[in-house]
Amino acid sequence: MIEKFNVRKEIFEDTPNETLHFELTLDSKEYQGHYKENEVSWFQMQPDQENHEMKLEDLEVEVKKRIKEWKED
């Protein structure tokens, strides 16, 4: 389960190359990544390299949902 979620910054804001940099805490481990064009790209360490209860696919769906909510605010 995601404990913390934060969009750190927008890179190339309001351009076709706009990318969101996010960070989250899952099972007390911190992860970071980029979100662009409905795709999630993870930095190292990646969540699928650990043994989490939440599957990577479910985690990415939750990340996309939270980013959508963040954009609506």
Coordinates of C-alpha atoms in Angstrom, one line a residue:
M1 CA 0.0 0.0 0.0
I2 CA 1.2 3.5 -0.8
E3 CA 2.0 5.4 2.4
K4 CA 3.1 8.7 0.9
F5 CA 2.7 10.2 -2.6
N6 CA 4.1 13.5 -3.9
V7 CA 4.5 15.1 -7.3
R8 CA 7.9 16.9 -6.9
K9 CA 7.9 19.0 -9.9
E10 CA 6.9 19.4 -13.5
I11 CA 9.7 19.3 -16.1
F12 CA 9.1 21.2 -19.3
E13 CA 5.8 22.5 -17.9
D14 CA 3.2 23.4 -20.5
T15 CA 5.1 22.0 -23.4
P16 CA 4.7 18.8 -25.5
N17 CA 7.6 17.3 -23.5
E18 CA 5.9 17.9 -20.1
T19 CA 7.0 15.3 -17.6
L20 CA 6.0 14.9 -14.0
H21 CA 8.6 13.7 -11.4
F22 CA 6.9 11.9 -8.5
E23 CA 8.0 10.1 -5.4
L24 CA 6.2 7.6 -3.2
T25 CA 6.7 5.4 -0.2
L26 CA 5.5 1.8 -0.5
D27 CA 5.9 -0.6 2.5
S28 CA 8.4 1.9 4.0
K29 CA 10.6 2.0 0.9
E30 CA 11.0 5.1 -1.2
Y31 CA 10.7 5.1 -5.0
Q32 CA 10.8 7.8 -7.6
G33 CA 9.9 8.0 -11.2
H34 CA 8.6 10.1 -14.2
Y35 CA 5.1 10.2 -15.6
K36 CA 4.6 11.2 -19.2
E37 CA 1.9 10.5 -21.7
N38 CA 0.1 8.0 -19.4
E39 CA 3.3 6.0 -18.9
V40 CA 5.2 5.5 -15.6
S41 CA 9.0 5.1 -15.7
W42 CA 10.8 4.1 -12.5
F43 CA 14.2 5.2 -11.3
Q44 CA 16.5 2.7 -9.5
M45 CA 15.4 0.9 -7.2
Q46 CA 12.3 -0.2 -8.9
P47 CA 9.3 -1.5 -7.0
D48 CA 9.3 -4.8 -9.0
Q49 CA 12.8 -5.6 -7.6
E50 CA 11.3 -5.9 -4.1
N51 CA 8.8 -8.4 -2.8
H52 CA 5.7 -6.1 -2.3
E53 CA 2.2 -7.4 -1.8
M54 CA 1.0 -4.8 -4.3
K55 CA 1.7 -5.9 -7.9
L56 CA 3.6 -3.5 -10.2
E57 CA 0.6 -3.2 -12.5
D58 CA -1.7 -2.3 -9.6
L59 CA 0.9 0.2 -8.3
E60 CA 1.1 2.0 -11.7
V61 CA -2.7 2.2 -11.9
E62 CA -2.7 3.8 -8.5
V63 CA 0.1 6.2 -9.5
K64 CA -1.8 7.3 -12.6
K65 CA -5.0 7.8 -10.5
R66 CA -3.2 10.0 -8.0
I67 CA -1.5 12.0 -10.7
K68 CA -4.9 12.6 -12.4
E69 CA -6.3 13.8 -9.0
W70 CA -3.2 16.0 -8.5
K71 CA -3.7 17.6 -12.0
E72 CA -7.4 18.3 -11.2
D73 CA -6.6 20.3 -8.0

